[in-house]
mmCIF file of C-alpha atoms in Angstrom:
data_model
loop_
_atom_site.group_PDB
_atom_site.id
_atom_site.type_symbol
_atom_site.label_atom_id
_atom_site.label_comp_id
_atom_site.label_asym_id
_atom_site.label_seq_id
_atom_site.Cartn_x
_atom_site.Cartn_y
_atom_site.Cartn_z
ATOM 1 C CA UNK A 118 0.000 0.000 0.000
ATOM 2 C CA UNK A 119 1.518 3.241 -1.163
ATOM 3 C CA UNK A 120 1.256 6.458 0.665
ATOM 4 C CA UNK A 121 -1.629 8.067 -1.338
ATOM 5 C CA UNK A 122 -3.493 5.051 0.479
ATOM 6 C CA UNK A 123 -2.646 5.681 3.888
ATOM 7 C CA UNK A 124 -3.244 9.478 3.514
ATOM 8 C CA UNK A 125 -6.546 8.837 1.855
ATOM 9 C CA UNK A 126 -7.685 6.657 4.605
ATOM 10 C CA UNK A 127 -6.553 9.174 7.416
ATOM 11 C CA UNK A 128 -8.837 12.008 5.784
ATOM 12 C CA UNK A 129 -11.810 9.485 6.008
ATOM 13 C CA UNK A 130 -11.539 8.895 9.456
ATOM 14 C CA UNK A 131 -10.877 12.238 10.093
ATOM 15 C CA UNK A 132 -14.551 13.030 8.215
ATOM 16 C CA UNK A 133 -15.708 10.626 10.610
ATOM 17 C CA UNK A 134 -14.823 12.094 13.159
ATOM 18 C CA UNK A 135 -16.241 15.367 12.586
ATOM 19 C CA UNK A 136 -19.659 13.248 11.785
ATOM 20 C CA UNK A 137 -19.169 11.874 15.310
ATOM 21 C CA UNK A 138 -18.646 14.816 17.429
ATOM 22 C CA UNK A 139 -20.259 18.043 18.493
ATOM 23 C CA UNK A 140 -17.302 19.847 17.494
ATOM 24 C CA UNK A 141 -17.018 21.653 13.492
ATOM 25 C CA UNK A 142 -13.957 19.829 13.775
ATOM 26 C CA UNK A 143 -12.368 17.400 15.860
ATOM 27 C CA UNK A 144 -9.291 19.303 16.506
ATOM 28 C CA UNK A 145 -8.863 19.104 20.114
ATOM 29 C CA UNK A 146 -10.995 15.824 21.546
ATOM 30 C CA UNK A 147 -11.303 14.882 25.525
ATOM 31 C CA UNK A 148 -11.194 11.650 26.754
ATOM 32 C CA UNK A 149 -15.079 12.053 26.844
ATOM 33 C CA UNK A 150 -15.220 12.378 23.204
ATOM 34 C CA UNK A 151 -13.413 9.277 22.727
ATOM 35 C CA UNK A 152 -15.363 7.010 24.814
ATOM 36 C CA UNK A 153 -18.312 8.457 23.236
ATOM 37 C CA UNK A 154 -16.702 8.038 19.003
ATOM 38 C CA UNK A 155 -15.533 4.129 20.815
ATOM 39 C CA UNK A 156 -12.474 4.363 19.158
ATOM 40 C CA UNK A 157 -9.360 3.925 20.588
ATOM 41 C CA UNK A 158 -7.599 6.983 21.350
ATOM 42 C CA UNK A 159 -4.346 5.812 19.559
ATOM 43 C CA UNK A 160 -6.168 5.336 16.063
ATOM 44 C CA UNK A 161 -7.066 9.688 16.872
ATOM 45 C CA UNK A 162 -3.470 10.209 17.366
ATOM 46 C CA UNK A 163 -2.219 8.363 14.354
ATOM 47 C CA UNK A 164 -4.629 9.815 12.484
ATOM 48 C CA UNK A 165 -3.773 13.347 12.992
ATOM 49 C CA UNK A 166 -0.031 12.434 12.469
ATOM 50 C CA UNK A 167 -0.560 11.004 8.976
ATOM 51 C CA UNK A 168 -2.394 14.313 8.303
ATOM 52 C CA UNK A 169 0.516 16.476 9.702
ATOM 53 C CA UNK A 170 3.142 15.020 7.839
ATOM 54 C CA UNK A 171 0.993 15.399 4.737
ATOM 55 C CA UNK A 172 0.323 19.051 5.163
ATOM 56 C CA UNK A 173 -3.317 17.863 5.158
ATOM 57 C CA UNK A 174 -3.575 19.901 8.719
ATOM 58 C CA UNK A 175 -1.190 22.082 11.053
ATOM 59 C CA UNK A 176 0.080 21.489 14.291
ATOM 60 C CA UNK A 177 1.105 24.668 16.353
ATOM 61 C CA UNK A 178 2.620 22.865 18.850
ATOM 62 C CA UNK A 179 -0.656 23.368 21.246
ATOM 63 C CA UNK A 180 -3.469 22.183 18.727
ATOM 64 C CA UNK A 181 -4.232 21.451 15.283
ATOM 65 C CA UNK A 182 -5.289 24.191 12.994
ATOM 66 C CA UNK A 183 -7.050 23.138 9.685
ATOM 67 C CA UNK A 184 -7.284 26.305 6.969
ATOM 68 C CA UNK A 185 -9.399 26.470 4.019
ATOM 69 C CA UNK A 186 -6.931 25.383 1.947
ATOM 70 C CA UNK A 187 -6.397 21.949 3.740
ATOM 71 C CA UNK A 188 -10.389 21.933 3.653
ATOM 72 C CA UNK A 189 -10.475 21.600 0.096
ATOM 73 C CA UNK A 190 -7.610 19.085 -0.479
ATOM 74 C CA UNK A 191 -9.343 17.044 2.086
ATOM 75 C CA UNK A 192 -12.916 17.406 -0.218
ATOM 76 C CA UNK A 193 -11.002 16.116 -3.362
ATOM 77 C CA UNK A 194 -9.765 13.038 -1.629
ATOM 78 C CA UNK A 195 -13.159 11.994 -0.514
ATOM 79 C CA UNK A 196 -14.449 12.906 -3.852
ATOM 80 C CA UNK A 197 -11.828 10.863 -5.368
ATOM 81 C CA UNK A 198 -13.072 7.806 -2.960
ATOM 82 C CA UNK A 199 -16.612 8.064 -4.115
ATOM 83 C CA UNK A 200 -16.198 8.184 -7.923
ATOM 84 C CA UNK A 201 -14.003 5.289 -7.207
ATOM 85 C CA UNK A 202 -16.944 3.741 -5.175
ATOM 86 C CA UNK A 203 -13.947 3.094 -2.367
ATOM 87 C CA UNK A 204 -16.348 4.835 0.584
ATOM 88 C CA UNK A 205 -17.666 1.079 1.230
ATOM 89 C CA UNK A 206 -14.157 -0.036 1.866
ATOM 90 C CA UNK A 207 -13.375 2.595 4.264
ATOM 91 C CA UNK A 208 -16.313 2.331 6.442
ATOM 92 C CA UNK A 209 -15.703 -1.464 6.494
ATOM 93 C CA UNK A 210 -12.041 -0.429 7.846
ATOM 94 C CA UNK A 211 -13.564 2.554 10.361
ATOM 95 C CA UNK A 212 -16.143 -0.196 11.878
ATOM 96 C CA UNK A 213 -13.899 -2.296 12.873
ATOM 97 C CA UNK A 214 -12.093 0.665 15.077
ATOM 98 C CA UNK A 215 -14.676 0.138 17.311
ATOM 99 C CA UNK A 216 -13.964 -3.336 18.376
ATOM 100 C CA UNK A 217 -12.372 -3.883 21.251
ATOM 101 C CA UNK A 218 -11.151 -7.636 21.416
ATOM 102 C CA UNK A 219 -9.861 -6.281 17.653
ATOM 103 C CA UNK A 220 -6.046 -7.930 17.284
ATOM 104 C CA UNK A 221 -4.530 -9.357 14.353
ATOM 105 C CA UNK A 222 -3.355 -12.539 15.399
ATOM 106 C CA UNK A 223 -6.805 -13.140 16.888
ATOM 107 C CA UNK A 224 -8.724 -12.304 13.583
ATOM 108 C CA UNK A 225 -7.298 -14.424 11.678
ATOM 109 C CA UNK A 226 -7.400 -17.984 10.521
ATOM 110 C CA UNK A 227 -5.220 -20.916 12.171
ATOM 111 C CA UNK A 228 -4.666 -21.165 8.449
ATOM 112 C CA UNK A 229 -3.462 -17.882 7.787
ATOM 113 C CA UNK A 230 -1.394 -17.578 10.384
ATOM 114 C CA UNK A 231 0.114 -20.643 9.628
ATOM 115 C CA UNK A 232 0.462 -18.960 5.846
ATOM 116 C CA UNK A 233 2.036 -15.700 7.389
ATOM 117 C CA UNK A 234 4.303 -17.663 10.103
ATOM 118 C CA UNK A 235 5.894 -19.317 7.070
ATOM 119 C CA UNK A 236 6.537 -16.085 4.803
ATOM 120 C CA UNK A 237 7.562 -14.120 8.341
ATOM 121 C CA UNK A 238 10.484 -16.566 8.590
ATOM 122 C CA UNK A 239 12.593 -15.266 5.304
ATOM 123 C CA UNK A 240 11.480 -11.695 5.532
ATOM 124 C CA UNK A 241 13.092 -11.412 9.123
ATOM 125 C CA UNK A 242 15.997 -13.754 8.310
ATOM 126 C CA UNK A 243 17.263 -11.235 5.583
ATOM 127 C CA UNK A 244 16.034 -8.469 7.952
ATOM 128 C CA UNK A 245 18.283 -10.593 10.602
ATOM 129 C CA UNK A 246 21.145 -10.885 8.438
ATOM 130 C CA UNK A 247 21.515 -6.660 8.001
ATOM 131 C CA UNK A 248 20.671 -6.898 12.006
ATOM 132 C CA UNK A 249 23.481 -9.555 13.283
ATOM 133 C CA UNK A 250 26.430 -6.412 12.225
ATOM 134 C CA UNK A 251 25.241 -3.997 15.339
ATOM 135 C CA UNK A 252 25.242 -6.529 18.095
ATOM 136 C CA UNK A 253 28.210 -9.400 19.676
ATOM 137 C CA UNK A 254 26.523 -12.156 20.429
ATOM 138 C CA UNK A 255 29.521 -14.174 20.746
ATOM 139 C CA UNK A 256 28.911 -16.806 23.236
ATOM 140 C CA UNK A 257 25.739 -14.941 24.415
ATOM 141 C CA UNK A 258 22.134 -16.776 25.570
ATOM 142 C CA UNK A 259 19.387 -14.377 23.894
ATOM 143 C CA UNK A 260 15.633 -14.466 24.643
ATOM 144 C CA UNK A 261 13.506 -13.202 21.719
ATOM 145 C CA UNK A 262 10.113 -12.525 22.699
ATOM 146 C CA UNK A 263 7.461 -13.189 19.766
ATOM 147 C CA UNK A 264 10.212 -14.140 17.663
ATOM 148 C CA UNK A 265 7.450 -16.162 15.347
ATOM 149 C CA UNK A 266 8.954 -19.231 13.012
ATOM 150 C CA UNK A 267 12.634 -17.912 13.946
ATOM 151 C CA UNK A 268 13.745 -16.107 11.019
ATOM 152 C CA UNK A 269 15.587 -13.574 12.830
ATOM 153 C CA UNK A 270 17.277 -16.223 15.585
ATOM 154 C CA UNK A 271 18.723 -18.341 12.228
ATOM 155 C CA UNK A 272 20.087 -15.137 10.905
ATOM 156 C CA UNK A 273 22.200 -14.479 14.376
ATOM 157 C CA UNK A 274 23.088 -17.921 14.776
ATOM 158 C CA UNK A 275 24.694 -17.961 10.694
ATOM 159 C CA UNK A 276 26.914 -15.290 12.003
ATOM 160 C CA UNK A 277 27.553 -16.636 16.149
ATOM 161 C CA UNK A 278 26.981 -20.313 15.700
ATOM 162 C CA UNK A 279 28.181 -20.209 19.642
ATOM 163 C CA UNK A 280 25.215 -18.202 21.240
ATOM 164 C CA UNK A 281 21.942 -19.881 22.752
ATOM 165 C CA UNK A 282 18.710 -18.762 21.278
ATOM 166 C CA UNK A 283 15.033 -19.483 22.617
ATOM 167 C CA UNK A 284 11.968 -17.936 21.650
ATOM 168 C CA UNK A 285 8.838 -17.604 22.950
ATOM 169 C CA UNK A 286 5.643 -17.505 20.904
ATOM 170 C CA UNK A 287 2.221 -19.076 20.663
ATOM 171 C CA UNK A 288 1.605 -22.881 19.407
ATOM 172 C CA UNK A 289 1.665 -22.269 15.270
ATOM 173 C CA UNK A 290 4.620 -20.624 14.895
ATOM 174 C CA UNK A 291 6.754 -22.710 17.301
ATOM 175 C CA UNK A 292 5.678 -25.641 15.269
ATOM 176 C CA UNK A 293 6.523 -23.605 11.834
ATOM 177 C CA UNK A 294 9.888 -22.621 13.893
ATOM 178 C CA UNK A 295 10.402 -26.263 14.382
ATOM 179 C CA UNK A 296 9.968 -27.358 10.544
ATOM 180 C CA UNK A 297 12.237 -24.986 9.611
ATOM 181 C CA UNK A 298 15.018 -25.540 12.637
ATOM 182 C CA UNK A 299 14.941 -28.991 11.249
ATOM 183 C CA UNK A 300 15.017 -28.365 7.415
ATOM 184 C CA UNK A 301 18.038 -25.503 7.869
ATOM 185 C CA UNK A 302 19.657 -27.056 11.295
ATOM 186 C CA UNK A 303 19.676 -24.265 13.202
ATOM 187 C CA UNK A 304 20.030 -24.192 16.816
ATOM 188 C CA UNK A 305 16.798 -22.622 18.209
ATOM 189 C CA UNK A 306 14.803 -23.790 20.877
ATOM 190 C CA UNK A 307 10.905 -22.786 20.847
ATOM 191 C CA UNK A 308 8.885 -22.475 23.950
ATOM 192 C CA UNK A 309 5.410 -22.345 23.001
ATOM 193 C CA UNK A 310 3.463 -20.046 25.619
ATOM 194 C CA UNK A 311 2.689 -16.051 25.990
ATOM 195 C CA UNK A 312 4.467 -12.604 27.120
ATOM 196 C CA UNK A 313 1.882 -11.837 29.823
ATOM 197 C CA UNK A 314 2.162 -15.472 31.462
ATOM 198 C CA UNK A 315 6.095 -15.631 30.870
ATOM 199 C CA UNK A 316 7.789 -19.363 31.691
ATOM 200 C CA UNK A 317 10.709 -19.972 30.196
ATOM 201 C CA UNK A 318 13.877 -21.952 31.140
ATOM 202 C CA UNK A 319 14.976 -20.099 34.162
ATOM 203 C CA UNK A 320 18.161 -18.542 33.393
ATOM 204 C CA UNK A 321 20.166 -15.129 33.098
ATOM 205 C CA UNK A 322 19.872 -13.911 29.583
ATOM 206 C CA UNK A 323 22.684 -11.781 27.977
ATOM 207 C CA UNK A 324 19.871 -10.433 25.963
ATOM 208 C CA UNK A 325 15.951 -10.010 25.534
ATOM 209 C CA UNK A 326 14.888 -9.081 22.121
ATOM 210 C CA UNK A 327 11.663 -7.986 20.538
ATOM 211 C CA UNK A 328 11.121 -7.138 16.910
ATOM 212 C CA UNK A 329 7.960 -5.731 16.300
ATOM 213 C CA UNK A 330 5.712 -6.578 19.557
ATOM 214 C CA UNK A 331 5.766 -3.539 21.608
ATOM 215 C CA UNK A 332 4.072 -1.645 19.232
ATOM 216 C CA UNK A 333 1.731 -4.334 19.304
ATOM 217 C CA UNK A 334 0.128 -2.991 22.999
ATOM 218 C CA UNK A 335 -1.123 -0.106 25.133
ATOM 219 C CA UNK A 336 1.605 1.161 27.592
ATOM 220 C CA UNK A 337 -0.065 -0.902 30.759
ATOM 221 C CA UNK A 338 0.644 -4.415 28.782
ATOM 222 C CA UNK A 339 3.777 -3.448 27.215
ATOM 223 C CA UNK A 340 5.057 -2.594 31.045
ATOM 224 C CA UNK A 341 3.269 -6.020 31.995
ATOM 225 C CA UNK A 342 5.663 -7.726 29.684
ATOM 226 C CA UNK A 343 9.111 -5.782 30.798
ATOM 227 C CA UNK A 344 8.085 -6.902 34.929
ATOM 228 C CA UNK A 345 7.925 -10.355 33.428
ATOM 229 C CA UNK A 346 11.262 -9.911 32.236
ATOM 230 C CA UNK A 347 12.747 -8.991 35.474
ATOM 231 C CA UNK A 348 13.325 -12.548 36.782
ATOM 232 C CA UNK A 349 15.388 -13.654 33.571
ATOM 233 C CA UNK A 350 17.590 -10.601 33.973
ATOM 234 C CA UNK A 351 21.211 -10.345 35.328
ATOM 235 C CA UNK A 352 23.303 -6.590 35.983
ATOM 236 C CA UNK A 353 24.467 -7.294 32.439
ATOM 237 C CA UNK A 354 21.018 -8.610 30.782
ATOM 238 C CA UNK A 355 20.561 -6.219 27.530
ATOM 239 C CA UNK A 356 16.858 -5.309 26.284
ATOM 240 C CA UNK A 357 17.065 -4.908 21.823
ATOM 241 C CA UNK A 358 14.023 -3.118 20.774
ATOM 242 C CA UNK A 359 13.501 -3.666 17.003
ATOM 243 C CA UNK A 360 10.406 -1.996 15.715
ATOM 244 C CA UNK A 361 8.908 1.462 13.624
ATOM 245 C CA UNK A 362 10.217 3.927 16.538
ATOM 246 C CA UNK A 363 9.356 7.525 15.483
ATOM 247 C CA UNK A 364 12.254 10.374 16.372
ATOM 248 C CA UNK A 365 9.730 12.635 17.504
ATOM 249 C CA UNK A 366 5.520 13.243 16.704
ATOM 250 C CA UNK A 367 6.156 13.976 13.460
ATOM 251 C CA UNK A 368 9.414 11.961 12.155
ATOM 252 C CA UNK A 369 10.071 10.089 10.028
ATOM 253 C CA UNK A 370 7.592 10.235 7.497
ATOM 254 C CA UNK A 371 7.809 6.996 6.121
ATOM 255 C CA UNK A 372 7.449 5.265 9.995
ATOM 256 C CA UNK A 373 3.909 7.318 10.539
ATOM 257 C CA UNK A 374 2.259 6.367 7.246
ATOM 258 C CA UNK A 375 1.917 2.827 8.719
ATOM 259 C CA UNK A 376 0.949 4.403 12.330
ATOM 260 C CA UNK A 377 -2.947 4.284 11.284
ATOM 261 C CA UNK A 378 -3.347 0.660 9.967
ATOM 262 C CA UNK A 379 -1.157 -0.652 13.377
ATOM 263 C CA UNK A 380 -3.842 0.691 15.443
ATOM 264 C CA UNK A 381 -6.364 -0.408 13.906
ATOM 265 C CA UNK A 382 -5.474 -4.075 13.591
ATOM 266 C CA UNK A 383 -4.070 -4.430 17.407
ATOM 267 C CA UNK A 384 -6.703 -2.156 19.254
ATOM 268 C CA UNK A 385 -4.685 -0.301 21.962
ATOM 269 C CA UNK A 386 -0.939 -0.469 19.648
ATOM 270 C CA UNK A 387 0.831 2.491 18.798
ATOM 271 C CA UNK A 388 3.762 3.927 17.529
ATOM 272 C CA UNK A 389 6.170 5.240 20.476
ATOM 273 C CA UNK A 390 8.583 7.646 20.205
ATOM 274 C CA UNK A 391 12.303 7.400 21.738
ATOM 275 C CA UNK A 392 11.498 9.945 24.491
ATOM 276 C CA UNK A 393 8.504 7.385 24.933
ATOM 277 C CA UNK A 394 10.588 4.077 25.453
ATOM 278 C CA UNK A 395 13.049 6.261 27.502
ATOM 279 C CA UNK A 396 10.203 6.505 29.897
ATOM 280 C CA UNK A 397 8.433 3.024 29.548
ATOM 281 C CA UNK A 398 11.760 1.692 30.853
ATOM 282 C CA UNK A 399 12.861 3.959 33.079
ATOM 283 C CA UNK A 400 9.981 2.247 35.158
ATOM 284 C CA UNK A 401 11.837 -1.174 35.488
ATOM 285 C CA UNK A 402 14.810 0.544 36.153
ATOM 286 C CA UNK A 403 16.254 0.352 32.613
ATOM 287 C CA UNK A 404 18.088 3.379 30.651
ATOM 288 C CA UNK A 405 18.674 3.934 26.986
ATOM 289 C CA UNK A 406 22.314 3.031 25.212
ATOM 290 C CA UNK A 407 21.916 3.221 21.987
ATOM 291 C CA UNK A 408 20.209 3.989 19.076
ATOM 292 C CA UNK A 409 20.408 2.665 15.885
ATOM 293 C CA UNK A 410 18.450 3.718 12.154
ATOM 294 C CA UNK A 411 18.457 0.147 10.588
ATOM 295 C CA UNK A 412 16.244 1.417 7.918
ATOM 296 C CA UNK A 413 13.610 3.311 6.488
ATOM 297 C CA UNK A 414 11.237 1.957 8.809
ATOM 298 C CA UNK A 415 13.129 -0.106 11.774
ATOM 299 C CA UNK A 416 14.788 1.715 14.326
ATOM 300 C CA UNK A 417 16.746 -0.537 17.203
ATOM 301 C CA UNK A 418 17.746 0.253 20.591
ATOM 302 C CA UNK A 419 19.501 -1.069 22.946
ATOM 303 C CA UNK A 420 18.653 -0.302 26.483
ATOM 304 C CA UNK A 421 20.616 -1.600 29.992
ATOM 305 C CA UNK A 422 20.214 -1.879 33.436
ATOM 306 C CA UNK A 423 21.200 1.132 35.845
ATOM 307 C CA UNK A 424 20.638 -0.213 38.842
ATOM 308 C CA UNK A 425 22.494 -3.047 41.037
ATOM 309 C CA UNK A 426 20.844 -6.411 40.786
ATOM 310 C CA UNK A 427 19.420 -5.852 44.087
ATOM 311 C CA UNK A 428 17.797 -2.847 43.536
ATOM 312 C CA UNK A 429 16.057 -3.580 40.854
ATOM 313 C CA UNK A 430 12.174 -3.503 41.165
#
C-alpha cells in the first residue's frame, strides 16, 4: 500500500470524526469524546499524524489548525473515494475501530497464520542478516520474545553459531519454527506459551529481544511484559528493541504512514517515540544506550540496566 493510500484513509476517518462529534472539527478531543466516538484513542493520534506530515492539517505545537486550503484538499480526496466507489471499503475499515477484542493474530485464521508464520520466517531472516552487524553475540544466551517461526534467531546464529537462542511464541509458529530448525539445522529452541504469562527456562539472559511486539500494545501491557522480564535478567542482561520507533511526533515520514493501519489491527498499539521508550523503561529501572536507524522503517535500541541487581524492582 503506497502512501496516497494511507493518507486517503486518514482524511476518512478524520470526516468521521467530525460526523461523530459536536465539534465543526475534531481538533482538540477529551477523553469524553473518545469514549463516546468508541475508538481507541491511539487510532485519533495516528490519524492526525498522517495528516501532519501530509500538510493535510497544522500542528502549532498546542493544537491542530485546519485552513481552508487543507479543507479543500481534504474534499477532493473523498471525492476521489466516491467516484471510485472506495467509501464502502473505508467504512468497512472505520467499523472495525470500534472493536475492542480487535487484534490481528486473533482475527485471523489458524490457516493464515500458519500462511504468514511461514513467509515471516525469510522476511526477518534477511532483515536478521543486516541486524546480526550492530550486536556481539559471541557466546551470548538471547531471549527473543514473539520471535514467530525464527527467522531472525537463524540469521544471528549464521553469524555466532556459539550463542543460545530461545523464543517464545504461541503454538503455530513454534511448530513452523520447528519445521524450519529442522530443514536448515539451526540451533533454536521454541517455547510455546505467551508474554503476559512468561515461563521460560529459568536462566540469566545476555539479551531479551523484541522485533515488532511492543508496538503491538497499550503502555499498561507493554510494562506487563518488561516486569515479566525482570526474573530472567542479570546486571548485564541487555533489552534490543527492534520496531517502527518515530524520532519525535512527526518523524520520520515513512514510519507514521503505517501508524494508522497498526492501530487499527491491534486495538490499543501504537507507535512510540524514543522519548517514549526512555520513559516506559525507566519504570523497570532500565536506561537507553543506543540507538540505531536500521532502515527506512526499523529503528533498534539497545537499552541496559542502571541499577544493582538488588535494587532492581
Amino acid at each position: 500500500m503506497d502512501s496516497i493510500n494511507y493518507l486517503a484513509e486518514a482524511v476518512y476517518f478524520f470526516q468521521k470524526f467530525i460526523s461523530c462529534v459536536n465539534n465543526d472539527e475534531p481538533l482538540k478531543l477529551s477523553t469524553q469524546a473518545f469514549r463516546e466516538l468508541k475508538i481507541n484513542e491511539s487510532i485519533y493520534k495516528a490519524t492526525m499524524r498522517i495528516l501532519v506530515v501530509n500538510n493535510m492539517i497544522d500542528f502549532d505545537g498546542k493544537c491542530y489548525v485546519m485552513t481552508s486550503e487543507h479543507s479543500k484538499n481534504h474534499k477532493c480526496i473523498l471525492e476521489d473515494l466516491d467516484s471510485k466507489n472506495q467509501i464502502k471499503k473505508y467504512e468497512a475499515l472505520y467499523t472495525r475501530t470500534v472493536d475492542e477484542s480487535g487484534f490481528f493474530f486473533d482475527r485471523i485464521s489458524e490457516l493464515e497464520y500458519e500462511i504468514y508464520s511461514r513467509c515471516n520466517f525469510s522476511v526477518t531472516y534477511e532483515r536478521g542478516k543486516e541486524i546480526a552487524g550492530y550486536l556481539d553475540l559471541t557466546n551470548k544466551t538471547i531471549l527473543e520474545l514473539g520471535g514467530n517461526s525464527g527467522g531472525l534467531g537463524a540469521a544471528f546464529l549464521s553469524r555466532y553459531e556459539d550463542c543460545s537462542y530461545f523464543i517464545l511464541d504461541t503454538r503455530i509458529p513454534c511448530e513452523i519454527g520447528n519445521e524450519f530448525k529442522e530443514l536448515y539445522g539451526t540451533d533454536v529452541t521454541f517455547i510455546e506459551g505467551n508474554v503476559f504469562e512468561m515461563e521460560v527456562p529459568s536462566q540469566n539472559y545476555d539479551y531479551i529481544l523484541m522485533m515488532n511486539l511492543l508496538h503491538d500494545f497499550d503502555d499498561e501491557r507493554c510494562c506487563e511484559i518488561l516486569k515479566n522480564c525482570l526474573k530472567y535478567c542479570s546486571p548485564h542482561t541487555k533489552f534490543v528493541i527492534i520496531e517502527d520507533i518515530l524520532t519525535n511526533e512527526y518523524e520520520p515520514k515513512e514510519v507514521i504512514l503505517h501508524g494508522l493501519r497498526l492501530s487499527i489491527e491491534c486495538m490499543g498499539g501504537k507507535q512510540r517515540t524514543i522519548e517514549e521508550f526512555k520513559e516506559m523503561f525507566s519504570g523497570i529501572n532500565y536506561t537507553l544506550e543506543e540507538v540505531i536507524r536500521l532502515n527506512e522503517i526499523h529503528t533498534m535500541l539497545v537499552i541496559c540496566s542502571w541499577l544493582p541487581a538488588d535494587t532492581r524492582v
